[in-house]
mmCIF file of N, CA and C in Angstrom:
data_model
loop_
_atom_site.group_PDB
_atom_site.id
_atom_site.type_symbol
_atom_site.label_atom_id
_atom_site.label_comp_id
_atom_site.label_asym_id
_atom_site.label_seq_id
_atom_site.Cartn_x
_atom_site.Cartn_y
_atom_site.Cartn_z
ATOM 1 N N UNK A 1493 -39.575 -2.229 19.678
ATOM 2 C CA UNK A 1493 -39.164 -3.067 20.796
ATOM 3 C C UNK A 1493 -37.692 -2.815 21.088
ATOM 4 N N UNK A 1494 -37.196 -2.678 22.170
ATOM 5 C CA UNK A 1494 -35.894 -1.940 22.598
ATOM 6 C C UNK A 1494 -35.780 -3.385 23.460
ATOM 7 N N UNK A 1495 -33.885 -3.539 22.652
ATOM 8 C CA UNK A 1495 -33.487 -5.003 23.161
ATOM 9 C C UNK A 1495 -33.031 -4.530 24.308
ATOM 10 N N UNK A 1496 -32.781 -5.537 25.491
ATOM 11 C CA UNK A 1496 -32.379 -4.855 26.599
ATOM 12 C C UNK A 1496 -30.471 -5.161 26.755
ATOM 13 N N UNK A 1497 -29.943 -3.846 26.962
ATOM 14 C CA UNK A 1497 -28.417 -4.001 27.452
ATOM 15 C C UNK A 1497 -28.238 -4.113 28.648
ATOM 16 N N UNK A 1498 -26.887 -5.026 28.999
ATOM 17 C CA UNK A 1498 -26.212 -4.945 30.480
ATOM 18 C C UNK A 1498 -25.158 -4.529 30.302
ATOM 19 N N UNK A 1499 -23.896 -3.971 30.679
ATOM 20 C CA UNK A 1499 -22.684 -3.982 30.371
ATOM 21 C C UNK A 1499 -22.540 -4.818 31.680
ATOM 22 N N UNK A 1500 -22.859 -5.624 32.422
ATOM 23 C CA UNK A 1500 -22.231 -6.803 33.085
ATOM 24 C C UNK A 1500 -21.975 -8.075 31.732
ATOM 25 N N UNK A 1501 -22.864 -8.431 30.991
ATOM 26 C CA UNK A 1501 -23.091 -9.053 30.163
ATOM 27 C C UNK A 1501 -22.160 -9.576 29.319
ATOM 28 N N UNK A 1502 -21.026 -10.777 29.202
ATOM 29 C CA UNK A 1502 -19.834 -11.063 28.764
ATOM 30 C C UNK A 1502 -20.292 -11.154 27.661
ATOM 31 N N UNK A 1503 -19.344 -10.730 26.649
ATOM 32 C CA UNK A 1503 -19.186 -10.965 25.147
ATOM 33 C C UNK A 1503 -18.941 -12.418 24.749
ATOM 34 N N UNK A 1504 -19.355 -12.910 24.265
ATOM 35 C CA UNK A 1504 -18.807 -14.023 23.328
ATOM 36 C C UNK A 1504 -18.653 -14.250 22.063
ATOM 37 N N UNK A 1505 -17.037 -14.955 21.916
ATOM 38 C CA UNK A 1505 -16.743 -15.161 20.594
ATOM 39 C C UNK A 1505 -17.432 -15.739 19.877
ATOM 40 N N UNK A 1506 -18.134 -16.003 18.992
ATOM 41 C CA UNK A 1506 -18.830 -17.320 18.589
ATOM 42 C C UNK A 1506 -18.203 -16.946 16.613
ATOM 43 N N UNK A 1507 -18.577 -18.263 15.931
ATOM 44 C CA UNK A 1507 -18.190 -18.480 14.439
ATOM 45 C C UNK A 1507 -19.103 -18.995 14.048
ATOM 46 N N UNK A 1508 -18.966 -18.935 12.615
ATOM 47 C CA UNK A 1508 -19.742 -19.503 12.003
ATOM 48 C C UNK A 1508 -19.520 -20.887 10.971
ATOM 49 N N UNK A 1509 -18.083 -20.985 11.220
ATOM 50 C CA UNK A 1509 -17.599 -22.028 11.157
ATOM 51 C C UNK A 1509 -15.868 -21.822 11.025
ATOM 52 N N UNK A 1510 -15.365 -23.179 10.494
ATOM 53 C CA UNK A 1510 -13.828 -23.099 11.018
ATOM 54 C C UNK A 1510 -13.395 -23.123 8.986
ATOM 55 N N UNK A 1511 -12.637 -22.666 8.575
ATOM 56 C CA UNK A 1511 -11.739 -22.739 7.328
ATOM 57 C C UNK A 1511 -10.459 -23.239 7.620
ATOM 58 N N UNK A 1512 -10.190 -24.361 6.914
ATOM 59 C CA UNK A 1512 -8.549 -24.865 6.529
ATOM 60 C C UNK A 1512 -7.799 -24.567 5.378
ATOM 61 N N UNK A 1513 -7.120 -23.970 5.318
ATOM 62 C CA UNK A 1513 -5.979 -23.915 3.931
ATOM 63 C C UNK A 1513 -5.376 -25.273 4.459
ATOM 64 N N UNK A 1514 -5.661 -26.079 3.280
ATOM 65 C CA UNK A 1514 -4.259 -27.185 3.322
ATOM 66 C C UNK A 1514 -4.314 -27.828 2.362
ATOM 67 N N UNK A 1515 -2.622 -28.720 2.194
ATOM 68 C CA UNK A 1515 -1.923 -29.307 1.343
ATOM 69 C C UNK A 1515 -2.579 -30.586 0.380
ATOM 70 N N UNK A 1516 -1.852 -30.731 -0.214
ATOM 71 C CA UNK A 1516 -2.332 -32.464 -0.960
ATOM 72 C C UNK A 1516 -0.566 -32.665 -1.144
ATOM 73 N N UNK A 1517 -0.164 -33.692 -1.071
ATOM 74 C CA UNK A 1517 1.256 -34.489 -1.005
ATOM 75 C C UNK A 1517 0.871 -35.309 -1.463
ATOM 76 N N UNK A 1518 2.224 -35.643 -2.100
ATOM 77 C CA UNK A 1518 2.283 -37.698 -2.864
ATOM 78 C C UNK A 1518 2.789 -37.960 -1.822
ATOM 79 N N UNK A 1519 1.615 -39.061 -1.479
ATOM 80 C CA UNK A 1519 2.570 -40.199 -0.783
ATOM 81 C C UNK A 1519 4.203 -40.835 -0.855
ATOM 82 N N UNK A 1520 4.173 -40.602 -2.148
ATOM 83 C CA UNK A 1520 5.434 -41.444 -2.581
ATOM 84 C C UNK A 1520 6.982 -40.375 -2.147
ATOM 85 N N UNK A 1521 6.441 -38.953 -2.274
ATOM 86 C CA UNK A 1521 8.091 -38.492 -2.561
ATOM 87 C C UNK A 1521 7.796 -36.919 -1.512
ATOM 88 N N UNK A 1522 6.099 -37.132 -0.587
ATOM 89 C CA UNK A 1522 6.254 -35.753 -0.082
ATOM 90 C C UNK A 1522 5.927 -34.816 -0.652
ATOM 91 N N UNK A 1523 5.668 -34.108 -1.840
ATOM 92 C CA UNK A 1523 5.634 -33.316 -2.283
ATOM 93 C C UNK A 1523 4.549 -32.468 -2.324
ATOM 94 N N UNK A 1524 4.435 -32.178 -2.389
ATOM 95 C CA UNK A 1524 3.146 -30.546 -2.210
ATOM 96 C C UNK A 1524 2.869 -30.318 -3.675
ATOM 97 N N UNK A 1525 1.388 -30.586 -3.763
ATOM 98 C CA UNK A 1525 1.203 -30.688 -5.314
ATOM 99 C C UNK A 1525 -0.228 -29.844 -5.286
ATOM 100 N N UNK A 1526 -0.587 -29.191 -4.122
ATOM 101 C CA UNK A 1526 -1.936 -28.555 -4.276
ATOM 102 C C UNK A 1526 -2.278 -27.713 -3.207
ATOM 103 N N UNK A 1527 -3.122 -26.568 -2.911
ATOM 104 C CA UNK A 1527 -3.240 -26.368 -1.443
ATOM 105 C C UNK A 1527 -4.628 -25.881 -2.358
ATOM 106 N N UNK A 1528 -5.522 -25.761 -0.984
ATOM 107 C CA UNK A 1528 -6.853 -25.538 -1.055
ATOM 108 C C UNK A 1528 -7.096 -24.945 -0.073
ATOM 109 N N UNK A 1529 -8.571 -24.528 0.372
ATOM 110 C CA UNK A 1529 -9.328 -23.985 0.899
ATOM 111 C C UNK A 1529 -10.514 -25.255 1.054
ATOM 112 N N UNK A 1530 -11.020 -25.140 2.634
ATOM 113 C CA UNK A 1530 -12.286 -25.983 2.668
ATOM 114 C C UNK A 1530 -12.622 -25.713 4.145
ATOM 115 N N UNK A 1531 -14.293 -25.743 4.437
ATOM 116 C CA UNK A 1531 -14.954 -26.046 5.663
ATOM 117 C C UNK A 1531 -15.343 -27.232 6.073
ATOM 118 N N UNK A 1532 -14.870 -28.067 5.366
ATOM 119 C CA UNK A 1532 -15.086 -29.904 5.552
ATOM 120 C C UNK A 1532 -14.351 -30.129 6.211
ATOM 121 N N UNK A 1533 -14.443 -31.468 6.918
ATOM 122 C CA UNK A 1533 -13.670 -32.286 7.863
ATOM 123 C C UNK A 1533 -12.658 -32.854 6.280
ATOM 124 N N UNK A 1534 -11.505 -32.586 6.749
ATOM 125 C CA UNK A 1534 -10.487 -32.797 5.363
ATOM 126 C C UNK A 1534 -10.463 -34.230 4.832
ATOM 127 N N UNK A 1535 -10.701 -35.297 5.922
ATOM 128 C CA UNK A 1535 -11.268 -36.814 5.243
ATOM 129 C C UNK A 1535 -12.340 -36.893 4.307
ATOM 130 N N UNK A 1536 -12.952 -35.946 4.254
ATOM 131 C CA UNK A 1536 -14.363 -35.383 3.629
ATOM 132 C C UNK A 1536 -14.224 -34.664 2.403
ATOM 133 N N UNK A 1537 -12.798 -33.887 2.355
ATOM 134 C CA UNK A 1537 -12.768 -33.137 1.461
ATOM 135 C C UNK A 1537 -11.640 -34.124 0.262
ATOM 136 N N UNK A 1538 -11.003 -34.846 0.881
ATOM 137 C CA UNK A 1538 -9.601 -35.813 -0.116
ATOM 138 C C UNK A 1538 -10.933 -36.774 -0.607
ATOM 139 N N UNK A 1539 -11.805 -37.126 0.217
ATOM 140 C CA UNK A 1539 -12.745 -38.109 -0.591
ATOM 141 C C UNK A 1539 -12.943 -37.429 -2.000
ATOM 142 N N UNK A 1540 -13.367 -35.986 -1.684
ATOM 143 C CA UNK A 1540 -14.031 -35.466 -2.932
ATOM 144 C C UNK A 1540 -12.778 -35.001 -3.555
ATOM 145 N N UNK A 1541 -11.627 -34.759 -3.663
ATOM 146 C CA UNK A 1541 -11.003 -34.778 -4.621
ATOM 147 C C UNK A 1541 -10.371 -35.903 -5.709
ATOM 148 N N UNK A 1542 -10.586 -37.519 -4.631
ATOM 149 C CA UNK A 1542 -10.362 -38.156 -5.495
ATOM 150 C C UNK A 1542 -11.534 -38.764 -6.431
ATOM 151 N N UNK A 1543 -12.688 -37.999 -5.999
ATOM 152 C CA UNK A 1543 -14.057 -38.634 -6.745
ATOM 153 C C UNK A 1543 -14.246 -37.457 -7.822
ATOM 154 N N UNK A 1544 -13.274 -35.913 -7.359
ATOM 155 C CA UNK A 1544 -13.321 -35.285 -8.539
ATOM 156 C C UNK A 1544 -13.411 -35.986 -10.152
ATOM 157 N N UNK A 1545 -14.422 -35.286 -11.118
ATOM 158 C CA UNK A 1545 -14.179 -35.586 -12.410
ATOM 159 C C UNK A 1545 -14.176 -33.900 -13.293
ATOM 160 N N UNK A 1546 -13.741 -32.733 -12.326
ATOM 161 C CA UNK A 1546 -14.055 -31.452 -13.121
ATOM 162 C C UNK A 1546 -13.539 -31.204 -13.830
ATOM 163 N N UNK A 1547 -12.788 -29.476 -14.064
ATOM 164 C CA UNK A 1547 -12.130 -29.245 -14.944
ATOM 165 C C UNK A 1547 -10.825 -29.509 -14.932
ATOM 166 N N UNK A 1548 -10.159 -29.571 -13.841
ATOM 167 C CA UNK A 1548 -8.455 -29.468 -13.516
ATOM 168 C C UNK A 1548 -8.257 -30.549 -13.714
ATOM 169 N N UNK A 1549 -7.469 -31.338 -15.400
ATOM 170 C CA UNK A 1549 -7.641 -32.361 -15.343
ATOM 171 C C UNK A 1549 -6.476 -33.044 -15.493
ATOM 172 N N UNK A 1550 -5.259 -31.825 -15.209
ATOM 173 C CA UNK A 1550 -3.997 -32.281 -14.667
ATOM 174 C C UNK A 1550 -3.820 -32.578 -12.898
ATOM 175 N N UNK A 1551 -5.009 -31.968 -12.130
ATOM 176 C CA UNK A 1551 -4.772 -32.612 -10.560
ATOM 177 C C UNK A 1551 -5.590 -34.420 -10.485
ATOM 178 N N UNK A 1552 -6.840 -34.077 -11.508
ATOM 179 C CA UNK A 1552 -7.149 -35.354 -11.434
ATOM 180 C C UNK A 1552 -6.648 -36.653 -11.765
ATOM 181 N N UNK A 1553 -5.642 -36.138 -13.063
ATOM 182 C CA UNK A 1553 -4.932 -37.461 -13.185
ATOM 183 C C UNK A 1553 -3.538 -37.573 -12.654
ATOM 184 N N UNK A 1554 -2.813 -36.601 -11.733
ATOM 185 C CA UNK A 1554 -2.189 -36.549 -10.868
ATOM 186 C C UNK A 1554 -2.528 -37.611 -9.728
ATOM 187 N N UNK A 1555 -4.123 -37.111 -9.064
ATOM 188 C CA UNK A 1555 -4.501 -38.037 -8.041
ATOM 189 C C UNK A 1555 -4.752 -39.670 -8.364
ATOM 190 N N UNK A 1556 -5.388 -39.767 -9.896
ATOM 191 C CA UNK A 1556 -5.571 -41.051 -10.275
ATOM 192 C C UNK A 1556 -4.329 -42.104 -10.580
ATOM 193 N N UNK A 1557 -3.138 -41.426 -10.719
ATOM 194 C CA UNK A 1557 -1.564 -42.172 -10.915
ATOM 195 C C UNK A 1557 -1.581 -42.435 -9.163
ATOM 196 N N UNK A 1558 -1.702 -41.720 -8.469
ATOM 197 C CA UNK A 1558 -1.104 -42.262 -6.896
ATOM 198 C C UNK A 1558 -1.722 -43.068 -6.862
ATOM 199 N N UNK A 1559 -3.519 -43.110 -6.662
ATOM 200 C CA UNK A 1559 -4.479 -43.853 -6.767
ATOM 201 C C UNK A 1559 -3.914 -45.691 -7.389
ATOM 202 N N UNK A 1560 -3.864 -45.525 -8.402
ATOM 203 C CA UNK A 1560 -3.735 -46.624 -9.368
ATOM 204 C C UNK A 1560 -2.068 -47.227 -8.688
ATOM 205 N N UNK A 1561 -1.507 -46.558 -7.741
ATOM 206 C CA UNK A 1561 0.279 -47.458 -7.250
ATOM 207 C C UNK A 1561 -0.395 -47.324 -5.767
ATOM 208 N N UNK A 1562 -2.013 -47.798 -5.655
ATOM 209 C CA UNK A 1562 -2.176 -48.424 -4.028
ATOM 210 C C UNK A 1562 -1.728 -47.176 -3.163
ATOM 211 N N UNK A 1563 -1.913 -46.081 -3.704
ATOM 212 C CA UNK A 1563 -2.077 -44.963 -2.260
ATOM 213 C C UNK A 1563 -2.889 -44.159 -2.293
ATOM 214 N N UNK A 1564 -3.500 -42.923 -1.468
ATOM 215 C CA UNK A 1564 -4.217 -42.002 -1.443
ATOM 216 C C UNK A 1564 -3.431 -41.032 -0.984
ATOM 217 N N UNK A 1565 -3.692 -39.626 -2.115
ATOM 218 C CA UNK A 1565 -2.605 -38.095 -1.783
ATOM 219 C C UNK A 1565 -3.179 -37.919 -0.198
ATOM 220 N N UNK A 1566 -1.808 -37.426 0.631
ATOM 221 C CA UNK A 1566 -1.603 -36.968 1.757
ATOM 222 C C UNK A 1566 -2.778 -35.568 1.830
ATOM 223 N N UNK A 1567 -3.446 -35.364 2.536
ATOM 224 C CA UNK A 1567 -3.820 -34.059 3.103
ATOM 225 C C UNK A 1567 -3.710 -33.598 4.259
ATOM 226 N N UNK A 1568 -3.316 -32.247 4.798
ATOM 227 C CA UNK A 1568 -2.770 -31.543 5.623
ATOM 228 C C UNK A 1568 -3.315 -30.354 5.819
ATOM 229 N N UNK A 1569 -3.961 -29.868 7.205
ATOM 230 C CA UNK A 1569 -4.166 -28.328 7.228
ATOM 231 C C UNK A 1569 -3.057 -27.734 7.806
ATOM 232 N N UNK A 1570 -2.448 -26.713 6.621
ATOM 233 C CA UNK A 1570 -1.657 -25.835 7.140
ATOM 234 C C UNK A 1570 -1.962 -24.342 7.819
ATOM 235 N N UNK A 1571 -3.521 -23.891 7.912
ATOM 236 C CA UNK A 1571 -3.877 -23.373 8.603
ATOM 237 C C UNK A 1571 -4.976 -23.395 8.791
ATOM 238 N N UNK A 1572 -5.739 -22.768 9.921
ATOM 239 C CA UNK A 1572 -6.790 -22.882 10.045
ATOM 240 C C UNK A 1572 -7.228 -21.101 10.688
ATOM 241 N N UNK A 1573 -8.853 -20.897 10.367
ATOM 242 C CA UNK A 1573 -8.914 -19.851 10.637
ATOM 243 C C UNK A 1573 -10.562 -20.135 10.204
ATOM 244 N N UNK A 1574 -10.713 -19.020 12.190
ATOM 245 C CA UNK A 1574 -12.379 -18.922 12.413
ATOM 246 C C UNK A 1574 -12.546 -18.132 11.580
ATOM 247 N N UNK A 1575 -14.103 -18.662 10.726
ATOM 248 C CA UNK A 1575 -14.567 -17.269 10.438
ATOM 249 C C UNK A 1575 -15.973 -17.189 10.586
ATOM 250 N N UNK A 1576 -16.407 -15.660 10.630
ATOM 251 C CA UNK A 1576 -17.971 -15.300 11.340
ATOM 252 C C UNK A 1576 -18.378 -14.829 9.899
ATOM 253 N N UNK A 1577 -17.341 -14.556 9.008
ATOM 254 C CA UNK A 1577 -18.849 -13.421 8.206
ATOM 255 C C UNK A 1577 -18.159 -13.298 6.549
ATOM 256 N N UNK A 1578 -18.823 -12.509 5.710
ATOM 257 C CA UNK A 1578 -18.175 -12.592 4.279
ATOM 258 C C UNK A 1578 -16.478 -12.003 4.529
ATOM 259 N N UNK A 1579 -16.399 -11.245 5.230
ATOM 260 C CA UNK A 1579 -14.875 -10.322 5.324
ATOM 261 C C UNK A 1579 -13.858 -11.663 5.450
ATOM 262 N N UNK A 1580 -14.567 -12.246 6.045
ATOM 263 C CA UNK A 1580 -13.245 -13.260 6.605
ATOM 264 C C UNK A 1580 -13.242 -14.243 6.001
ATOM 265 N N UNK A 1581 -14.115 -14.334 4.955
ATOM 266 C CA UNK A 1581 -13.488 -15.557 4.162
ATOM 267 C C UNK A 1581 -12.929 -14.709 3.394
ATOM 268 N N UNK A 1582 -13.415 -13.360 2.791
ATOM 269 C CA UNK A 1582 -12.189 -12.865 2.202
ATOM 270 C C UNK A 1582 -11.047 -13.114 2.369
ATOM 271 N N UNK A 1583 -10.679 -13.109 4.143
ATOM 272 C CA UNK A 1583 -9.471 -13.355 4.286
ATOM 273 C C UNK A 1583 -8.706 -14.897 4.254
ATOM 274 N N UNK A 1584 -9.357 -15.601 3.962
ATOM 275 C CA UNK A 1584 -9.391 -16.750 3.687
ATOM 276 C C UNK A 1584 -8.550 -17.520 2.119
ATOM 277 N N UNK A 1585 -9.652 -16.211 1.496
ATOM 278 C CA UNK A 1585 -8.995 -16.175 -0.035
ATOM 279 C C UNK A 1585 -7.716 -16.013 -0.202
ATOM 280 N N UNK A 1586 -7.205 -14.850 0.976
ATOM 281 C CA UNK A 1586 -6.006 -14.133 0.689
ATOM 282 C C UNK A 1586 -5.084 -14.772 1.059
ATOM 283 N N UNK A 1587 -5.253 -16.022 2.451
ATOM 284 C CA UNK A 1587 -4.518 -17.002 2.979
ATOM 285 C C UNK A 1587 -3.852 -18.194 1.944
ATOM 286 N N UNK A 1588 -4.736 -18.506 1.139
ATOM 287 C CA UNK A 1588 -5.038 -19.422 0.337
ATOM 288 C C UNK A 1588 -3.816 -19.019 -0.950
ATOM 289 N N UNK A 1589 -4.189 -17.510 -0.971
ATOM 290 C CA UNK A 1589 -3.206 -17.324 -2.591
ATOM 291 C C UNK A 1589 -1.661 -17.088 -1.649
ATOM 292 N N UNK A 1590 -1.745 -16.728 -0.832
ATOM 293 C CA UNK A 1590 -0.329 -16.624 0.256
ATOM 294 C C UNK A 1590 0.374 -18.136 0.311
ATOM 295 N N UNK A 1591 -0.065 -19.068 0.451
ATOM 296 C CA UNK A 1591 0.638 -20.020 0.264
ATOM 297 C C UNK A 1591 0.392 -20.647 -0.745
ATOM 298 N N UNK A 1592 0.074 -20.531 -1.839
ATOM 299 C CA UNK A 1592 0.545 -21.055 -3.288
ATOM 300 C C UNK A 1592 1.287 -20.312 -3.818
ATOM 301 N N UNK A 1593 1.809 -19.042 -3.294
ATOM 302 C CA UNK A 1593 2.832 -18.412 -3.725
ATOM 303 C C UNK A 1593 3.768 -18.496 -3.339
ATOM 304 N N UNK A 1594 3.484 -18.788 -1.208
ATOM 305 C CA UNK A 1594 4.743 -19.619 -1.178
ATOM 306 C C UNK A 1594 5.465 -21.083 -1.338
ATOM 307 N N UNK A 1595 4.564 -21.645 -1.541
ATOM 308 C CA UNK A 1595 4.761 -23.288 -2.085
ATOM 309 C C UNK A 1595 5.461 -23.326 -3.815
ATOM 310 N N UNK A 1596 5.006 -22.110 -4.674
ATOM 311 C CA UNK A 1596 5.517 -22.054 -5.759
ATOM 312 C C UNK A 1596 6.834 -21.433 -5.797
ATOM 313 N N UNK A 1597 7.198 -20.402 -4.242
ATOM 314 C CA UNK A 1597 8.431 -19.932 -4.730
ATOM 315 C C UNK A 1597 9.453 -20.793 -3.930
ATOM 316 N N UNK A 1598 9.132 -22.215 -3.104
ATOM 317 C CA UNK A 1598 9.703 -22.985 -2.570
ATOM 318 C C UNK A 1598 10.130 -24.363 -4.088
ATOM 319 N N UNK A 1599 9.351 -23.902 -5.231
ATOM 320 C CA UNK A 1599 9.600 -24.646 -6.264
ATOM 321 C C UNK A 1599 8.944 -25.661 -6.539
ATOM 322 N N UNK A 1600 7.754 -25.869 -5.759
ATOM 323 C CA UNK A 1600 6.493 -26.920 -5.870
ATOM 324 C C UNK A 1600 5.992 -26.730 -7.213
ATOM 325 N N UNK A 1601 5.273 -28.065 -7.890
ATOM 326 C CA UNK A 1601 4.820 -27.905 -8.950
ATOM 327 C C UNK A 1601 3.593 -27.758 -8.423
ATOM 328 N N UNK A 1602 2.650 -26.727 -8.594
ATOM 329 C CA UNK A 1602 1.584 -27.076 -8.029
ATOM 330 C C UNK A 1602 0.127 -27.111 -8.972
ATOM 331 N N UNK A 1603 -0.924 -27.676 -9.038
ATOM 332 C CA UNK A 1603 -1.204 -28.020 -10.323
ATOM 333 C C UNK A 1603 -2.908 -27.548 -9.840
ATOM 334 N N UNK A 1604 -2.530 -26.228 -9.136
ATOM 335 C CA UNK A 1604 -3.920 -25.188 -8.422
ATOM 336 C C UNK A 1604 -4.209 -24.903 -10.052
ATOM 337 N N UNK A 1605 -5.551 -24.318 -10.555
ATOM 338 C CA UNK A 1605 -5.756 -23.844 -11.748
ATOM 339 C C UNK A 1605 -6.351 -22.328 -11.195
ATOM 340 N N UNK A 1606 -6.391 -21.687 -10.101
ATOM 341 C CA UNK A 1606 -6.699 -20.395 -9.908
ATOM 342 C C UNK A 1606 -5.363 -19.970 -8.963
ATOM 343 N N UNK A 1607 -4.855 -18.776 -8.866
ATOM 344 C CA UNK A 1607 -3.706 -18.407 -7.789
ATOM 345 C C UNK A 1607 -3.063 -17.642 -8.547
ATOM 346 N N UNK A 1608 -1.861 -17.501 -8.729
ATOM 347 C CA UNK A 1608 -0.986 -16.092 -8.414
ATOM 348 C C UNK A 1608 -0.758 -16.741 -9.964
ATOM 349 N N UNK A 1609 -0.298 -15.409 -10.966
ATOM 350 C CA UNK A 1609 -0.172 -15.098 -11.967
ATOM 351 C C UNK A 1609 -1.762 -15.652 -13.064
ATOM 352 N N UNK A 1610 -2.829 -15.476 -12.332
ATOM 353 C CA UNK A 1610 -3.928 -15.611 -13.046
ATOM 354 C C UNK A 1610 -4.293 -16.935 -13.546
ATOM 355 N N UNK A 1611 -3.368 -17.798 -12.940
ATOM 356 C CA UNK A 1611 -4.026 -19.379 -13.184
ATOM 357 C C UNK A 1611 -3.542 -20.327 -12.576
ATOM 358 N N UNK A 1612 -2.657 -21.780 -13.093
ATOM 359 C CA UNK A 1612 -1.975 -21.785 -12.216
ATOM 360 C C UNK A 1612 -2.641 -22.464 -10.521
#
């Protein structure tokens, strides 16, 4: 079966969904204490970090001290980026370790357990 072409026929962009790199901040002092990766609506995604119980169990009790002084950590997308296919979340990955490297060489403690120097 031979699909049929037009070259009148406009291209369209289309995705397969949207990716955010972004922050986690204390409420209290500003600070940039995490960056992530996610396809969630980010209200969606701070829920699940503060319902986290995994392995990183210096971000969890990071989040549970703000928690416990009546606040919830700040979240922020610092970027965003369509993506259609495996390549581009690759590039996603690469976004992701790009700013924990620059958040770490801005002197953030950041308490990611994967990123630049193999953990971290």
């Amino acid at each position: 079966m031979k699909l049929p072409y037009s070259p009148t026929l406009a291209l369209v962009d289309s995705h397969v969904g949207i990716s955010k790199i972004y922050v986690l901040k204390n409420p209290f002092t500003e600070d940039v204490f995490y960056v992530g990766q996610t396809m969630q609506e980010l209200n969606l995604r701070l829920a699940g970090h503060i319902a986290e119980t995994g392995a990183n169990r210096d971000k969890i009790h990071y989040i549970k001290n703000i928690i416990a002084n009546g606040e919830k950590p700040i979240i922020q997308a610092i970027e965003v980026i369509p993506t259609k296919c495996y390549i581009d979340k690759m590039l996603v990955n690469e976004r992701e370790y790009y700013w924990i490297k620059f958040y770490k060489t801005k002197g953030c403690n950041l308490l990611n357990k994967r990123g630049i120097e193999g953990g971290a």
